[in-house]
Coordinates of C-alpha atoms in Angstrom, one line a residue:
X1 CA -14.1 22.9 -7.6
X2 CA -13.8 24.4 -4.0
X3 CA -17.0 26.5 -3.2
X4 CA -15.6 28.9 -0.5
X5 CA -19.0 29.8 0.9
X6 CA -19.6 25.9 1.4
X7 CA -16.1 25.7 2.7
X8 CA -16.2 28.4 5.2
X9 CA -19.5 26.8 6.6
X10 CA -17.6 23.5 7.0
X11 CA -14.8 25.4 8.9
X12 CA -17.4 26.7 11.4
X13 CA -18.8 23.3 11.9
X14 CA -15.4 22.0 12.6
X15 CA -14.7 24.9 15.1
X16 CA -17.9 24.3 16.8
X17 CA -17.4 20.6 17.2
X18 CA -17.3 19.4 20.8
X19 CA -13.6 18.5 21.0
X20 CA -12.3 21.4 19.2
X21 CA -14.7 23.7 21.1
X22 CA -13.6 22.4 24.5
X23 CA -9.9 22.5 23.8
X24 CA -10.4 26.1 22.4
X25 CA -12.0 27.1 25.5
X26 CA -9.3 25.8 27.7
X27 CA -6.6 27.4 25.9
X28 CA -8.4 30.9 25.7
X29 CA -9.1 30.7 29.4
X30 CA -5.4 30.2 30.0
X31 CA -4.5 33.3 27.8
X32 CA -3.0 31.4 24.9
X33 CA -3.6 31.3 21.0
X34 CA -4.8 28.1 19.6
X35 CA -5.6 26.9 15.9
X36 CA -6.5 23.8 14.1
X37 CA -3.9 23.4 11.6
X38 CA -2.8 21.5 8.2
X39 CA -4.8 18.6 6.9
X40 CA -7.9 19.1 9.1
X41 CA -8.4 22.6 7.6
X42 CA -7.6 21.5 4.1
X43 CA -10.0 18.4 4.2
X44 CA -12.8 20.6 5.7
X45 CA -12.5 23.2 3.0
X46 CA -12.6 20.4 0.4
X47 CA -15.7 18.7 2.0
X48 CA -13.4 15.6 2.9
X49 CA -13.7 13.6 5.9
X50 CA -11.6 14.9 8.8
X51 CA -9.9 12.3 10.9
X52 CA -7.1 13.7 12.9
X53 CA -7.1 16.9 14.8
X54 CA -3.7 18.9 14.9
X55 CA -3.4 22.0 16.9
X56 CA -0.8 24.7 17.0
X57 CA -0.2 27.2 19.9
X58 CA 1.9 29.8 21.2
X59 CA 2.0 27.8 24.6
X60 CA 5.1 25.9 25.4
X61 CA 4.8 22.1 25.8
X62 CA 4.8 22.4 29.5
X63 CA 2.0 24.8 29.4
X64 CA 0.1 22.6 27.0
X65 CA 0.3 19.6 29.2
X66 CA -0.9 21.8 32.1
X67 CA -3.9 22.9 30.1
X68 CA -5.0 19.5 28.6
X69 CA -4.6 17.6 31.6
X70 CA -7.9 18.6 33.3
X71 CA -10.0 18.3 30.1
X72 CA -8.5 14.9 28.8
X73 CA -8.6 11.1 30.0
X74 CA -5.1 10.5 28.9
X75 CA -1.9 12.5 27.9
X76 CA 1.3 11.6 26.4
X77 CA 4.4 13.7 26.0
X78 CA 6.5 11.4 23.6
X79 CA 7.0 14.3 21.2
X80 CA 7.8 17.0 23.9
X81 CA 11.2 17.4 22.4
X82 CA 9.6 18.5 19.2
X83 CA 7.0 20.7 21.0
X84 CA 4.1 18.1 20.6
X85 CA 1.7 17.0 23.4
X86 CA -0.8 14.4 22.7
X87 CA -4.2 13.9 24.6
X88 CA -7.4 12.1 24.4
X89 CA -10.3 14.5 24.7
X90 CA -13.9 13.1 24.8
X91 CA -12.5 9.9 23.5
X92 CA -10.8 11.5 20.5
X93 CA -7.0 11.8 19.9
X94 CA -5.5 15.2 19.5
X95 CA -2.0 16.6 19.0
X96 CA -1.2 20.2 20.1
X97 CA 2.3 21.5 19.1
X98 CA 4.1 24.8 20.0
X99 CA 4.8 27.2 17.2
X100 CA 7.8 26.0 15.5
X101 CA 10.7 27.8 13.6
X102 CA 13.0 24.9 12.8
X103 CA 16.3 24.9 10.9
X104 CA 18.1 22.1 9.1
X105 CA 21.6 21.1 8.6
X106 CA 21.3 19.6 5.2
X107 CA 23.0 16.3 6.2
X108 CA 20.1 14.6 7.9
X109 CA 16.2 15.3 7.8
X110 CA 16.2 15.8 11.6
X111 CA 15.6 19.6 12.3
X112 CA 17.1 21.6 14.9
X113 CA 14.0 22.3 17.0
X114 CA 13.3 26.0 17.6
X115 CA 10.0 27.2 19.0
X116 CA 8.8 30.3 17.1
X117 CA 6.6 33.4 18.1
X118 CA 3.9 33.5 15.5
X119 CA 1.6 31.4 13.6
X120 CA 2.4 32.7 10.2
X121 CA 6.1 31.7 11.0
X122 CA 5.0 28.3 11.8
X123 CA 2.9 27.9 8.7
X124 CA 5.5 29.0 6.3
X125 CA 7.9 26.2 7.4
X126 CA 5.2 23.4 6.4
X127 CA 5.4 21.2 3.4
X128 CA 2.7 22.4 0.9
X129 CA 0.6 25.5 0.8
X130 CA -2.6 23.5 0.9
X131 CA -1.3 22.2 4.3
X132 CA -0.2 25.6 5.5
X133 CA -3.6 26.9 6.5
X134 CA -5.0 27.2 10.0
X135 CA -8.2 27.9 11.6
X136 CA -8.0 30.0 14.7
X137 CA -10.4 29.1 17.4
X138 CA -12.7 29.9 19.0
X139 CA -12.7 33.0 16.9
X140 CA -13.2 30.9 13.7
X141 CA -10.5 32.9 11.7
X142 CA -9.0 31.2 8.7
X143 CA -5.1 32.0 8.5
X144 CA -3.4 31.6 5.2
X145 CA -0.1 33.3 4.8
X146 CA 1.0 31.4 1.6
X147 CA -2.0 31.1 -0.6
X148 CA -3.2 27.7 0.2
X149 CA -6.7 28.6 -0.6
X150 CA -5.7 29.6 -4.1
X151 CA -3.9 26.3 -4.5
X152 CA -7.0 24.4 -3.3
X153 CA -9.1 26.1 -5.8
X154 CA -6.6 25.6 -8.7
X155 CA -6.0 22.0 -7.7
X156 CA -2.1 22.2 -7.5
X157 CA 0.5 21.4 -5.1
X158 CA 3.5 23.6 -4.4
X159 CA 5.7 24.5 -1.5
X160 CA 5.2 27.5 0.6
X161 CA 8.9 28.7 0.1
X162 CA 11.5 27.9 -2.8
X163 CA 11.0 24.2 -3.4
X164 CA 14.9 23.7 -3.6
X165 CA 15.1 25.0 -0.1
X166 CA 12.0 23.0 1.1
X167 CA 13.1 19.8 -0.3
X168 CA 16.6 20.4 0.6
X169 CA 15.5 20.7 4.3
X170 CA 13.4 17.7 4.3
X171 CA 13.6 15.3 1.3
X172 CA 10.8 13.3 2.2
X173 CA 8.6 16.0 1.2
X174 CA 9.2 15.0 -2.2
X175 CA 7.6 11.7 -1.6
X176 CA 4.8 13.4 0.1
X177 CA 4.2 15.6 -3.2
X178 CA 3.4 12.2 -5.0
X179 CA 1.2 10.9 -2.2
X180 CA -1.0 14.2 -1.8
X181 CA -1.2 14.4 -5.6
X182 CA -2.9 10.9 -5.5
X183 CA -4.8 11.5 -2.5
X184 CA -6.2 14.9 -3.5
X185 CA -6.2 14.5 -7.3
X186 CA -4.0 17.6 -7.5
X187 CA -1.2 18.5 -10.2
X188 CA 2.1 19.2 -8.9
X189 CA 3.3 22.6 -9.8
X190 CA 6.0 22.8 -12.5
X191 CA 8.8 24.4 -10.5
X192 CA 8.0 22.0 -7.6
X193 CA 8.2 19.1 -10.0
X194 CA 11.5 20.2 -11.5
X195 CA 12.9 20.6 -8.0
X196 CA 11.9 17.0 -7.3
X197 CA 13.9 15.8 -10.2
X198 CA 17.0 17.8 -9.4
X199 CA 17.2 16.8 -5.8
X200 CA 16.1 13.2 -6.0
X201 CA 19.3 12.0 -4.9
X202 CA 19.1 13.7 -1.6
X203 CA 16.5 11.1 -0.7
X204 CA 19.4 8.9 0.3
X205 CA 19.5 10.7 3.8
X206 CA 16.0 9.5 4.5
X207 CA 15.7 6.2 6.2
X208 CA 14.2 3.2 4.5
X209 CA 11.3 3.0 7.1
X210 CA 10.3 6.5 6.5
X211 CA 10.2 6.1 2.7
X212 CA 8.3 2.6 3.3
X213 CA 5.6 4.7 5.5
X214 CA 5.2 7.2 2.6
X215 CA 4.9 4.4 0.0
X216 CA 2.1 2.7 2.0
X217 CA 0.3 5.9 2.4
X218 CA 0.4 6.5 -1.3
X219 CA -0.7 3.0 -2.0
X220 CA -3.7 3.5 0.5
X221 CA -5.1 6.2 -1.6
X222 CA -7.8 5.8 -4.2
X223 CA -5.6 6.5 -7.0
X224 CA -2.0 5.6 -6.5
X225 CA -1.2 5.3 -10.1
X226 CA -1.4 9.2 -10.2
X227 CA 1.4 9.3 -7.7
X228 CA 3.4 6.4 -9.2
X229 CA 3.5 8.6 -12.5
X230 CA 4.9 11.5 -10.6
X231 CA 7.6 9.4 -9.0
X232 CA 8.6 7.9 -12.3
X233 CA 8.4 11.1 -14.4
X234 CA 10.8 12.8 -11.8
X235 CA 12.9 9.8 -11.6
X236 CA 12.6 10.0 -7.8
X237 CA 11.4 6.3 -7.8
X238 CA 14.9 5.2 -8.9
X239 CA 16.2 6.0 -5.4
X240 CA 13.9 3.4 -3.8
X241 CA 12.0 1.2 -6.2
X242 CA 13.8 1.3 -9.5
X243 CA 12.1 -1.9 -10.7
X244 CA 8.9 0.0 -11.6
X245 CA 10.7 2.6 -14.1
X246 CA 12.4 -0.4 -15.6
X247 CA 9.2 -1.6 -16.7
X248 CA 9.3 1.0 -19.5
X249 CA 10.9 -1.5 -21.9
X250 CA 12.2 -0.3 -25.2
X251 CA 10.3 -1.7 -28.3
X252 CA 12.2 -1.9 -31.4
X253 CA 10.7 -1.8 -35.0
X254 CA 10.8 -5.8 -35.4
X255 CA 9.8 -7.0 -31.9
X256 CA 6.4 -5.7 -30.6
X257 CA 4.8 -6.3 -26.9
X258 CA 2.4 -4.2 -24.9
X259 CA 3.8 -1.3 -22.7
X260 CA 4.5 -3.3 -19.3
X261 CA 4.7 0.1 -17.4
X262 CA 1.1 1.2 -18.5
X263 CA -0.1 -2.3 -18.2
X264 CA 1.1 -2.6 -14.5
X265 CA -0.5 0.8 -13.7
X266 CA -3.8 -0.4 -15.3
X267 CA -3.6 -3.5 -13.2
X268 CA -3.2 -1.7 -10.1
X269 CA -6.1 0.5 -10.8
X270 CA -8.3 -2.3 -11.9
X271 CA -7.2 -4.2 -8.6
X272 CA -8.4 -1.4 -6.6
X273 CA -11.7 -1.1 -8.4
X274 CA -12.4 -4.9 -7.8
X275 CA -11.3 -4.4 -4.1
X276 CA -13.8 -1.8 -3.6
X277 CA -16.5 -3.8 -5.4
X278 CA -16.0 -7.2 -3.8
X279 CA -15.2 -5.7 -0.3
X280 CA -16.7 -2.2 -0.2
X281 CA -16.2 -1.7 3.6
X282 CA -12.7 -3.1 4.0
X283 CA -9.6 -0.9 4.5
X284 CA -7.2 -0.6 1.6
X285 CA -5.4 -3.8 0.8
X286 CA -1.7 -2.6 0.6
X287 CA -0.1 -5.9 0.0
X288 CA -2.5 -6.6 -3.0
X289 CA -2.0 -3.2 -4.5
X290 CA 1.8 -3.7 -4.2
X291 CA 1.6 -7.0 -5.8
X292 CA -0.5 -5.5 -8.6
X293 CA 2.0 -2.8 -9.3
X294 CA 5.0 -5.2 -9.1
X295 CA 3.6 -8.4 -10.6
X296 CA 5.6 -8.1 -13.9
X297 CA 8.9 -6.6 -12.6
X298 CA 10.5 -9.8 -13.7
X299 CA 10.0 -9.2 -17.3
X300 CA 13.1 -6.8 -18.0
X301 CA 15.3 -9.4 -16.7
X302 CA 13.7 -12.2 -18.6
X303 CA 12.9 -10.5 -21.9
X304 CA 14.0 -12.7 -25.0
X305 CA 13.6 -11.4 -28.5
X306 CA 12.5 -14.4 -30.6
X307 CA 12.9 -14.8 -34.5
X308 CA 9.9 -13.6 -36.1
X309 CA 9.2 -10.8 -34.0
X310 CA 7.8 -12.6 -30.9
X311 CA 8.9 -11.6 -27.3
X312 CA 9.0 -13.9 -24.5
X313 CA 9.2 -13.5 -20.7
X314 CA 9.6 -16.9 -19.5
X315 CA 9.7 -17.6 -15.6
X316 CA 9.2 -13.7 -15.0
X317 CA 6.7 -14.7 -12.3
X318 CA 9.4 -16.6 -10.3
X319 CA 12.2 -14.0 -10.9
X320 CA 9.8 -11.1 -10.2
X321 CA 8.9 -12.6 -6.9
X322 CA 12.4 -13.1 -5.7
X323 CA 13.1 -9.4 -6.9
X324 CA 10.0 -8.0 -4.9
X325 CA 11.0 -9.9 -1.7
X326 CA 14.5 -8.5 -1.9
X327 CA 13.2 -4.9 -2.6
X328 CA 10.7 -5.0 0.3
X329 CA 13.0 -6.5 2.7
X330 CA 15.3 -3.4 1.7
X331 CA 12.5 -1.1 2.5
X332 CA 11.9 -2.7 5.9
X333 CA 8.4 -4.2 5.1
X334 CA 7.3 -6.7 7.6
X335 CA 7.5 -10.4 6.9
X336 CA 3.8 -10.8 6.4
X337 CA 3.5 -8.1 3.7
X338 CA 6.8 -9.3 2.1
X339 CA 5.6 -13.0 1.9
X340 CA 2.1 -12.0 0.6
X341 CA 3.4 -9.9 -2.3
X342 CA 6.2 -12.2 -3.3
X343 CA 3.8 -15.1 -3.2
X344 CA 1.1 -13.3 -5.2
X345 CA 3.6 -12.3 -7.9
X346 CA 4.9 -16.1 -8.0
X347 CA 1.2 -17.4 -8.4
X348 CA -0.1 -14.6 -10.9
X349 CA 0.3 -16.7 -14.1
X350 CA -1.2 -20.0 -12.7
X351 CA -4.7 -18.9 -14.1
X352 CA -3.6 -18.5 -17.6
X353 CA -3.2 -22.2 -17.8
X354 CA -6.7 -22.7 -16.8
X355 CA -7.9 -20.4 -19.4
X356 CA -6.2 -22.4 -22.0
X357 CA -7.8 -25.8 -20.9
X358 CA -10.0 -27.2 -18.4
X359 CA -8.1 -28.1 -15.1
X360 CA -8.9 -31.3 -13.3
X361 CA -10.0 -31.2 -9.8
X362 CA -6.6 -32.0 -8.7
X363 CA -5.3 -28.9 -10.4
X364 CA -7.9 -26.7 -8.8
X365 CA -7.1 -28.2 -5.4
X366 CA -3.5 -27.4 -5.8
X367 CA -4.3 -23.9 -6.9
X368 CA -6.2 -23.3 -3.6
X369 CA -3.6 -25.1 -1.6
X370 CA -0.8 -23.1 -2.9
X371 CA -2.6 -19.8 -2.5
X372 CA -3.7 -20.4 1.1
X373 CA -5.0 -17.4 2.8
X374 CA -4.2 -15.3 -0.1
X375 CA -6.7 -16.9 -2.5
X376 CA -9.1 -14.0 -2.5
X377 CA -6.2 -11.5 -3.2
X378 CA -5.0 -13.9 -6.1
X379 CA -8.6 -13.8 -7.4
X380 CA -8.6 -10.0 -7.5
X381 CA -5.0 -9.9 -9.0
X382 CA -5.8 -12.4 -11.6
X383 CA -8.9 -10.5 -12.8
X384 CA -7.1 -7.3 -12.8
X385 CA -4.3 -8.7 -14.9
X386 CA -6.7 -8.8 -18.0
X387 CA -6.0 -5.5 -19.8
X388 CA -6.4 -6.6 -23.4
X389 CA -8.6 -4.3 -25.5
X390 CA -9.9 -7.4 -27.4
X391 CA -13.3 -7.7 -25.9
X392 CA -13.9 -11.2 -27.2
X393 CA -10.6 -12.2 -25.3
X394 CA -11.4 -10.2 -22.3
X395 CA -14.8 -11.8 -22.0
X396 CA -13.6 -15.4 -22.6
X397 CA -11.0 -14.8 -19.7
X398 CA -13.6 -13.3 -17.3
X399 CA -15.9 -16.3 -18.1
X400 CA -13.1 -18.7 -17.3
X401 CA -12.3 -17.1 -14.1
X402 CA -15.9 -17.0 -13.1
X403 CA -15.9 -20.9 -13.8
X404 CA -12.8 -21.3 -11.7
X405 CA -14.2 -19.6 -8.8
X406 CA -17.5 -21.7 -9.1
X407 CA -15.5 -24.9 -9.1
X408 CA -13.6 -23.7 -6.1
X409 CA -16.6 -23.0 -4.2
X410 CA -18.2 -26.2 -5.2
X411 CA -15.1 -28.3 -4.1
X412 CA -14.9 -26.2 -1.0
X413 CA -18.6 -27.2 0.0
X414 CA -17.9 -30.9 -0.9
X415 CA -14.5 -31.4 0.5
X416 CA -13.6 -28.7 3.0
X417 CA -10.8 -27.2 0.9
X418 CA -9.8 -24.6 3.5
X419 CA -8.7 -27.4 5.7
X420 CA -6.6 -29.1 3.1
X421 CA -4.7 -31.9 5.0
X422 CA -4.0 -35.6 4.6
X423 CA -6.8 -38.0 5.9
X424 CA -4.0 -39.4 8.3
X425 CA -2.1 -37.4 10.7
X426 CA 1.3 -37.9 11.9
X427 CA 0.5 -40.2 15.0
X428 CA -1.8 -42.4 12.8
X429 CA 1.2 -42.6 10.2
X430 CA 3.7 -43.7 12.9
X431 CA 1.1 -46.2 14.2
X432 CA 0.3 -47.9 10.9
X433 CA 4.0 -48.0 9.7
X434 CA 5.3 -49.0 13.0
X435 CA 8.1 -46.4 12.9
X436 CA 8.9 -43.5 15.2
X437 CA 9.4 -39.6 14.3
X438 CA 11.8 -39.1 11.5
X439 CA 12.3 -38.0 7.9
X440 CA 10.1 -40.9 6.8
X441 CA 7.1 -39.4 8.5
X442 CA 7.4 -36.2 6.7
X443 CA 7.7 -38.1 3.4
X444 CA 4.5 -40.1 4.1
X445 CA 2.7 -37.1 5.1
X446 CA 3.6 -35.4 1.7
X447 CA 2.6 -38.7 -0.1
X448 CA -0.9 -38.5 1.5
X449 CA -1.2 -34.7 0.9
X450 CA -0.5 -35.2 -2.8
X451 CA -3.0 -38.0 -2.7
X452 CA -5.6 -35.7 -1.0
X453 CA -5.1 -33.2 -3.8
X454 CA -5.1 -35.4 -6.7
X455 CA -7.9 -37.6 -5.9
X456 CA -9.9 -35.8 -3.2
X457 CA -11.4 -37.3 -0.2
X458 CA -10.9 -41.1 0.0
X459 CA -11.7 -42.0 3.5
X460 CA -9.3 -43.1 6.2
X461 CA -9.6 -46.8 5.4
X462 CA -8.5 -46.2 1.5
X463 CA -5.9 -43.7 2.7
X464 CA -4.4 -46.4 5.2
X465 CA -4.3 -48.9 2.3
X466 CA -2.6 -46.6 -0.1
X467 CA -0.2 -45.6 2.6
X468 CA 0.8 -49.3 3.3
X469 CA 1.2 -49.9 -0.6
X470 CA 3.4 -46.9 -0.8
X471 CA 5.5 -48.0 2.2
X472 CA 5.9 -51.5 0.7
X473 CA 6.8 -50.1 -2.6
X474 CA 9.8 -48.2 -1.0
X475 CA 11.1 -51.8 0.2

């Protein structure tokens, strides 16, 4: 619950901060208005950490640049066409934008940039009421023309104007609604939610890169499942990630299986909890979180109803991995993220074979080898994938994974698992076999690597003997 007295105290603290105060003095001395705007005001009122400082002013971009140059170490004007000048003041990055009164053509989400005359006009054009507040400085006056404070108190998100107009102007705001709902823990107001459902197809005019950016920001929140639910309930997710809503499989009266959609959201939530507990100071692990959300997307395509009421999803790990790769590439994710997510999905069933029976050391080595630098993420994903309500089964699986991690640690200490290579390199192989570079060297290298995985450290002499025996057997 927002305590307004405490919130106003935090606004005064924000206004009196060294960076804000210095910028405010400079604009006041030049005869212009200045206000901290949007997210910093919202977060200060809520008692959340304020990270980025955004200002708005009645000064033009040229005037802004002239004012901030003497008080900043660096300036950049890459956003000048949109009225924005950036600067670094006392080591902190700030952005200052002229009052805006944009209009949209309804065909693209790029506005026709028009500068406004009043701060109220600037605020009304913003995405949500809780982001349409400003703190005028240095006078420390809260400006709230649309009722943002009331929405903060109520914990709801709604647009400053008719949501049909707001989302029609910029469809990306629909994705932001889901993100802010997850970030702030707020409900999306009913009319706003309905408008998202009606206008979801307008998201087609937004570039994949922009959609990806909002999806990443959503996954960086502490409760992305809340935002995912909003996207699925409004069907907006059908426009860019339909594999998630497809997880809501139909269940007939004769065949029963767990709710894959709810299971996936639970896995996502549990993965974040494990991420925080195992690595409390680390940044949000977006590839891990995406893998947790998508780990079962292969199930709808592989579902088979068996006689007797059983339901199977054979090879859904491999199918899901391919589906995830294709989708992330369409959303223009970078190669490292795409590779990490698809690999984690492909490997996420391996552990359940361990839980059914003790693996050999060779199987443990292969598990580590195949996971590579994704091993810790795979640990978290596999632990999070246990959502059974059967306490005995959950305890057994947790114990099995504890045992697997201990065995990996023991083998790592004994055998340097992180440097999993054959005991002879390519040059040694060529010398021993008396051959030059070619396909046979690669085959010999694979033989020695499999030998290393299956039997552990043998020593170079034994490795050479086994290599000669393998070569002789080839004829």
